[in-house]
PDB file of C-alpha atoms in Angstrom:
ATOM      1  CA  MET A  46     -32.327  16.050  -6.861  1.00  0.00           C
ATOM      2  CA  PRO A  47     -30.491  18.392  -4.638  1.00  0.00           C
ATOM      3  CA  THR A  48     -27.280  20.005  -6.025  1.00  0.00           C
ATOM      4  CA  THR A  49     -24.174  21.681  -4.819  1.00  0.00           C
ATOM      5  CA  ALA A  50     -22.370  23.944  -7.052  1.00  0.00           C
ATOM      6  CA  GLY A  51     -24.304  22.898  -9.940  1.00  0.00           C
ATOM      7  CA  MET A  52     -23.541  19.323  -9.714  1.00  0.00           C
ATOM      8  CA  PRO A  53     -26.147  16.679  -8.793  1.00  0.00           C
ATOM      9  CA  ARG A  54     -25.372  14.780  -5.503  1.00  0.00           C
ATOM     10  CA  ASP A  55     -25.077  11.522  -7.442  1.00  0.00           C
ATOM     11  CA  ALA A  56     -22.940  12.639 -10.224  1.00  0.00           C
ATOM     12  CA  LEU A  57     -19.657  12.341  -8.381  1.00  0.00           C
ATOM     13  CA  HIS A  58     -18.422   8.873  -8.082  1.00  0.00           C
ATOM     14  CA  GLN A  59     -15.948   7.249  -5.399  1.00  0.00           C
ATOM     15  CA  GLU A  60     -13.435   6.698  -8.001  1.00  0.00           C
ATOM     16  CA  GLN A  61     -13.297  10.262  -9.039  1.00  0.00           C
ATOM     17  CA  ILE A  62     -12.939  11.346  -5.363  1.00  0.00           C
ATOM     18  CA  VAL A  63     -10.097   8.717  -4.657  1.00  0.00           C
ATOM     19  CA  GLN A  64      -8.215   9.676  -7.848  1.00  0.00           C
ATOM     20  CA  ALA A  65      -8.446  13.390  -7.133  1.00  0.00           C
ATOM     21  CA  ALA A  66      -7.256  12.504  -3.441  1.00  0.00           C
ATOM     22  CA  ILE A  67      -4.361  10.466  -4.698  1.00  0.00           C
ATOM     23  CA  ALA A  68      -3.154  13.298  -7.146  1.00  0.00           C
ATOM     24  CA  LEU A  69      -3.482  15.917  -4.099  1.00  0.00           C
ATOM     25  CA  LEU A  70      -1.316  13.429  -1.825  1.00  0.00           C
ATOM     26  CA  ASP A  71       1.068  12.777  -4.731  1.00  0.00           C
ATOM     27  CA  GLU A  72       1.581  16.511  -5.385  1.00  0.00           C
ATOM     28  CA  GLY A  73       1.841  17.824  -1.805  1.00  0.00           C
ATOM     29  CA  GLY A  74       2.014  14.984   0.690  1.00  0.00           C
ATOM     30  CA  ILE A  75      -0.363  14.073   3.399  1.00  0.00           C
ATOM     31  CA  GLU A  76      -0.649  17.574   4.671  1.00  0.00           C
ATOM     32  CA  SER A  77      -2.120  18.713   1.313  1.00  0.00           C
ATOM     33  CA  LEU A  78      -5.170  16.437   1.663  1.00  0.00           C
ATOM     34  CA  THR A  79      -7.997  18.672   3.159  1.00  0.00           C
ATOM     35  CA  MET A  80     -11.581  18.438   2.378  1.00  0.00           C
ATOM     36  CA  ARG A  81     -11.642  22.040   1.280  1.00  0.00           C
ATOM     37  CA  ARG A  82      -8.732  21.300  -1.393  1.00  0.00           C
ATOM     38  CA  LEU A  83     -10.355  18.031  -2.501  1.00  0.00           C
ATOM     39  CA  GLY A  84     -13.730  19.491  -2.870  1.00  0.00           C
ATOM     40  CA  SER A  85     -12.185  22.459  -4.938  1.00  0.00           C
ATOM     41  CA  ARG A  86     -10.274  20.063  -7.116  1.00  0.00           C
ATOM     42  CA  LEU A  87     -13.686  18.246  -7.823  1.00  0.00           C
ATOM     43  CA  GLY A  88     -15.698  21.428  -8.306  1.00  0.00           C
ATOM     44  CA  ILE A  89     -17.762  21.177  -5.098  1.00  0.00           C
ATOM     45  CA  THR A  90     -17.809  22.484  -1.699  1.00  0.00           C
ATOM     46  CA  ALA A  91     -16.024  20.768   1.141  1.00  0.00           C
ATOM     47  CA  ALA A  92     -19.545  20.332   2.904  1.00  0.00           C
ATOM     48  CA  ALA A  93     -20.874  18.615  -0.268  1.00  0.00           C
ATOM     49  CA  LEU A  94     -17.911  16.283  -0.298  1.00  0.00           C
ATOM     50  CA  TYR A  95     -19.501  14.636   2.983  1.00  0.00           C
ATOM     51  CA  TRP A  96     -22.409  13.488   1.131  1.00  0.00           C
ATOM     52  CA  HIS A  97     -19.990  10.959  -0.580  1.00  0.00           C
ATOM     53  CA  VAL A  98     -17.279  10.126   2.162  1.00  0.00           C
ATOM     54  CA  LYS A  99     -17.400   9.953   5.824  1.00  0.00           C
ATOM     55  CA  SER A 100     -14.311  11.778   6.758  1.00  0.00           C
ATOM     56  CA  ARG A 101     -10.674  12.779   5.752  1.00  0.00           C
ATOM     57  CA  HIS A 102      -9.600   9.585   7.315  1.00  0.00           C
ATOM     58  CA  ASP A 103     -12.178   7.743   4.981  1.00  0.00           C
ATOM     59  CA  VAL A 104     -10.534   9.460   2.058  1.00  0.00           C
ATOM     60  CA  LEU A 105      -7.098   8.437   3.114  1.00  0.00           C
ATOM     61  CA  LEU A 106      -8.069   4.841   3.591  1.00  0.00           C
ATOM     62  CA  ARG A 107      -9.745   4.646   0.315  1.00  0.00           C
ATOM     63  CA  ALA A 108      -6.697   6.218  -1.394  1.00  0.00           C
ATOM     64  CA  ALA A 109      -4.260   3.958   0.309  1.00  0.00           C
ATOM     65  CA  ASP A 110      -6.195   0.834  -0.643  1.00  0.00           C
ATOM     66  CA  THR A 111      -6.265   1.962  -4.271  1.00  0.00           C
ATOM     67  CA  VAL A 112      -2.513   2.249  -4.350  1.00  0.00           C
ATOM     68  CA  TRP A 113      -2.062  -1.027  -2.567  1.00  0.00           C
ATOM     69  CA  ALA A 114      -4.370  -2.626  -5.023  1.00  0.00           C
ATOM     70  CA  GLN A 115      -2.380  -1.097  -7.948  1.00  0.00           C
ATOM     71  CA  THR A 116       0.877  -2.985  -6.509  1.00  0.00           C
ATOM     72  CA  PRO A 117       1.541  -6.090  -8.682  1.00  0.00           C
ATOM     73  CA  LEU A 118       1.626  -9.596  -7.020  1.00  0.00           C
ATOM     74  CA  SER A 119       3.110 -12.635  -8.554  1.00  0.00           C
ATOM     75  CA  ALA A 120       1.000 -15.573  -9.211  1.00  0.00           C
ATOM     76  CA  LEU A 121       1.162 -18.288  -6.530  1.00  0.00           C
ATOM     77  CA  ASP A 122       0.895 -21.403  -8.731  1.00  0.00           C
ATOM     78  CA  GLY A 123       4.649 -22.940  -9.221  1.00  0.00           C
ATOM     79  CA  VAL A 124       6.171 -19.708  -7.907  1.00  0.00           C
ATOM     80  CA  GLU A 125       9.744 -19.840  -6.687  1.00  0.00           C
ATOM     81  CA  TRP A 126       9.552 -18.324  -3.248  1.00  0.00           C
ATOM     82  CA  ARG A 127      12.979 -16.144  -3.467  1.00  0.00           C
ATOM     83  CA  PRO A 128      12.124 -14.440  -6.840  1.00  0.00           C
ATOM     84  CA  ALA A 129       8.490 -13.904  -5.599  1.00  0.00           C
ATOM     85  CA  LEU A 130       9.738 -12.218  -2.465  1.00  0.00           C
ATOM     86  CA  LEU A 131      12.259 -10.068  -4.225  1.00  0.00           C
ATOM     87  CA  ALA A 132       9.582  -8.935  -6.949  1.00  0.00           C
ATOM     88  CA  THR A 133       7.004  -8.284  -4.056  1.00  0.00           C
ATOM     89  CA  ALA A 134       9.627  -6.266  -2.226  1.00  0.00           C
ATOM     90  CA  ASP A 135      10.829  -4.299  -5.180  1.00  0.00           C
ATOM     91  CA  ASN A 136       7.072  -3.490  -6.021  1.00  0.00           C
ATOM     92  CA  LEU A 137       6.336  -2.435  -2.842  1.00  0.00           C
ATOM     93  CA  ARG A 138       9.502  -0.096  -2.560  1.00  0.00           C
ATOM     94  CA  SER A 139       8.659   1.152  -6.167  1.00  0.00           C
ATOM     95  CA  MET A 140       5.021   1.916  -5.011  1.00  0.00           C
ATOM     96  CA  LEU A 141       6.190   3.883  -1.861  1.00  0.00           C
ATOM     97  CA  LEU A 142       8.523   5.936  -3.943  1.00  0.00           C
ATOM     98  CA  ARG A 143       5.791   6.902  -6.295  1.00  0.00           C
ATOM     99  CA  HIS A 144       3.516   7.746  -3.356  1.00  0.00           C
ATOM    100  CA  PRO A 145       5.692   8.815  -0.669  1.00  0.00           C
ATOM    101  CA  TRP A 146       2.896  10.280   1.276  1.00  0.00           C
ATOM    102  CA  LEU A 147       1.687   6.521   2.095  1.00  0.00           C
ATOM    103  CA  LEU A 148       4.810   6.239   4.415  1.00  0.00           C
ATOM    104  CA  ALA A 149       3.941   9.233   6.345  1.00  0.00           C
ATOM    105  CA  ALA A 150       0.209   8.347   6.537  1.00  0.00           C
ATOM    106  CA  MET A 151       1.017   4.653   7.902  1.00  0.00           C
ATOM    107  CA  THR A 152       3.190   6.140  10.620  1.00  0.00           C
ATOM    108  CA  ILE A 153       0.018   8.332  11.820  1.00  0.00           C
ATOM    109  CA  GLN A 154      -2.699   5.798  11.604  1.00  0.00           C
ATOM    110  CA  PRO A 155      -3.266   2.173  10.529  1.00  0.00           C
ATOM    111  CA  LEU A 156      -4.400   2.032   6.915  1.00  0.00           C
ATOM    112  CA  ASP A 157      -5.278  -1.534   6.474  1.00  0.00           C
ATOM    113  CA  GLY A 158      -7.829  -2.285   3.801  1.00  0.00           C
ATOM    114  CA  PRO A 159      -8.714  -5.181   1.587  1.00  0.00           C
ATOM    115  CA  ALA A 160      -5.783  -4.597  -0.857  1.00  0.00           C
ATOM    116  CA  ARG A 161      -3.220  -4.313   1.939  1.00  0.00           C
ATOM    117  CA  ASN A 162      -4.614  -7.467   3.513  1.00  0.00           C
ATOM    118  CA  ARG A 163      -4.389  -9.085   0.172  1.00  0.00           C
ATOM    119  CA  HIS A 164      -0.798  -8.162  -0.157  1.00  0.00           C
ATOM    120  CA  ASP A 165       0.059  -9.268   3.420  1.00  0.00           C
ATOM    121  CA  GLU A 166      -1.769 -12.747   2.767  1.00  0.00           C
ATOM    122  CA  HIS A 167       0.041 -13.122  -0.593  1.00  0.00           C
ATOM    123  CA  LEU A 168       3.506 -12.626   1.334  1.00  0.00           C
ATOM    124  CA  LEU A 169       2.500 -15.198   3.817  1.00  0.00           C
ATOM    125  CA  ALA A 170       1.353 -17.710   1.214  1.00  0.00           C
ATOM    126  CA  VAL A 171       4.754 -17.346  -0.625  1.00  0.00           C
ATOM    127  CA  CYS A 172       6.636 -17.881   2.642  1.00  0.00           C
ATOM    128  CA  GLU A 173       4.578 -20.984   3.587  1.00  0.00           C
ATOM    129  CA  ALA A 174       5.033 -22.176   0.145  1.00  0.00           C
ATOM    130  CA  ALA A 175       8.704 -22.145   0.691  1.00  0.00           C
ATOM    131  CA  GLY A 176       8.236 -24.635   3.605  1.00  0.00           C
ATOM    132  CA  LEU A 177       8.277 -22.094   6.608  1.00  0.00           C
ATOM    133  CA  THR A 178       5.879 -22.608   9.523  1.00  0.00           C
ATOM    134  CA  ARG A 179       3.325 -20.000   9.849  1.00  0.00           C
ATOM    135  CA  ARG A 180       5.107 -18.164  12.561  1.00  0.00           C
ATOM    136  CA  GLU A 181       8.389 -18.275  10.454  1.00  0.00           C
ATOM    137  CA  ALA A 182       6.418 -17.077   7.349  1.00  0.00           C
ATOM    138  CA  GLU A 183       4.939 -14.183   9.375  1.00  0.00           C
ATOM    139  CA  GLN A 184       8.460 -13.192  10.668  1.00  0.00           C
ATOM    140  CA  ALA A 185       9.879 -13.551   7.080  1.00  0.00           C
ATOM    141  CA  ALA A 186       7.069 -11.571   5.516  1.00  0.00           C
ATOM    142  CA  GLN A 187       7.298  -8.892   8.025  1.00  0.00           C
ATOM    143  CA  SER A 188      11.144  -8.627   7.550  1.00  0.00           C
ATOM    144  CA  VAL A 189      10.790  -8.195   3.722  1.00  0.00           C
ATOM    145  CA  VAL A 190       7.964  -5.388   4.246  1.00  0.00           C
ATOM    146  CA  THR A 191      10.085  -3.782   6.847  1.00  0.00           C
ATOM    147  CA  PHE A 192      13.215  -3.776   4.490  1.00  0.00           C
ATOM    148  CA  ALA A 193      11.231  -2.533   1.579  1.00  0.00           C
ATOM    149  CA  ILE A 194       9.833   0.330   3.658  1.00  0.00           C
ATOM    150  CA  GLY A 195      13.293   1.144   4.962  1.00  0.00           C
ATOM    151  CA  ALA A 196      14.544   1.076   1.432  1.00  0.00           C
ATOM    152  CA  ALA A 197      11.967   3.402   0.352  1.00  0.00           C
ATOM    153  CA  LEU A 198      12.493   5.769   3.137  1.00  0.00           C
ATOM    154  CA  ALA A 199      16.114   6.083   2.403  1.00  0.00           C
ATOM    155  CA  ALA A 200      15.501   6.065  -1.465  1.00  0.00           C
ATOM    156  CA  THR A 201      18.163   3.206  -1.605  1.00  0.00           C
ATOM    157  CA  PRO A 202      19.258   2.437  -5.320  1.00  0.00           C
ATOM    158  CA  ARG A 203      17.888  -0.685  -6.537  1.00  0.00           C
ATOM    159  CA  PRO A 204      21.232  -2.869  -6.762  1.00  0.00           C
ATOM    160  CA  CYS A 205      21.728  -2.037  -2.931  1.00  0.00           C
ATOM    161  CA  VAL A 206      18.094  -3.011  -2.099  1.00  0.00           C
ATOM    162  CA  SER A 207      18.602  -6.497  -4.262  1.00  0.00           C
ATOM    163  CA  PHE A 208      21.979  -7.222  -2.277  1.00  0.00           C
ATOM    164  CA  GLY A 209      20.350  -6.569   0.918  1.00  0.00           C
ATOM    165  CA  LEU A 210      17.246  -8.631   0.276  1.00  0.00           C
ATOM    166  CA  GLN A 211      19.289 -11.473  -1.084  1.00  0.00           C
ATOM    167  CA  SER A 212      21.172 -11.480   2.256  1.00  0.00           C
ATOM    168  CA  LEU A 213      18.115 -11.423   4.311  1.00  0.00           C
ATOM    169  CA  LEU A 214      16.586 -14.368   2.175  1.00  0.00           C
ATOM    170  CA  ASP A 215      19.866 -16.321   2.438  1.00  0.00           C
ATOM    171  CA  GLY A 216      19.153 -16.313   6.336  1.00  0.00           C
ATOM    172  CA  VAL A 217      15.813 -17.516   5.648  1.00  0.00           C
ATOM    173  CA  GLU A 218      17.080 -20.170   3.411  1.00  0.00           C
ATOM    174  CA  THR A 219      19.593 -21.232   6.100  1.00  0.00           C
ATOM    175  CA  ARG A 220      16.940 -21.543   8.754  1.00  0.00           C
ATOM    176  CA  ARG A 221      14.630 -23.408   6.456  1.00  0.00           C
ATOM    177  CA  ALA A 222      17.245 -25.773   5.355  1.00  0.00           C
ATOM    178  CA  ALA A 223      18.426 -26.415   8.986  1.00  0.00           C
ATOM    179  CA  ARG A 224      14.648 -27.648   9.875  1.00  0.00           C
ATOM    180  CA  THR A 225      14.718 -30.056   7.045  1.00  0.00           C
TER     181      THR A 225
END
């Protein structure tokens, strides 16, 4: 079995690479993620890293998807839509504050993976369960995400975020009630 820096090629696992990448990103932001630094952290050369990942972008996608996967989502059975949307927005804001590199990365390139898609579908399902049409649900979900991202960018304190989101959801409730 070929080795690089004394490590068998298959001894390194994707999870190790992703966790090392997230640690680098959390420590120094998106600029800190280079294949050389990541390889060094893992005890291999940057060239050897390419046996395990396609590119820096591939690593960034995997890191982003891992972070999205760690963001809790409420159960959909019997869920009340307002508390579910508030919790989802707060979880998103908290995740982005823990991993601020993700905000920068999302402005540079799309980082949509299975976990991000699951998050988006969950938001849509909550909004549709509230009685919104598909189009209204898409707009409401996007508004909640945009609000949470803005709150993370501004590092807005939680009480202000809660007030702002409650106000936004009051508008959604008014539109919903007007249709019924």
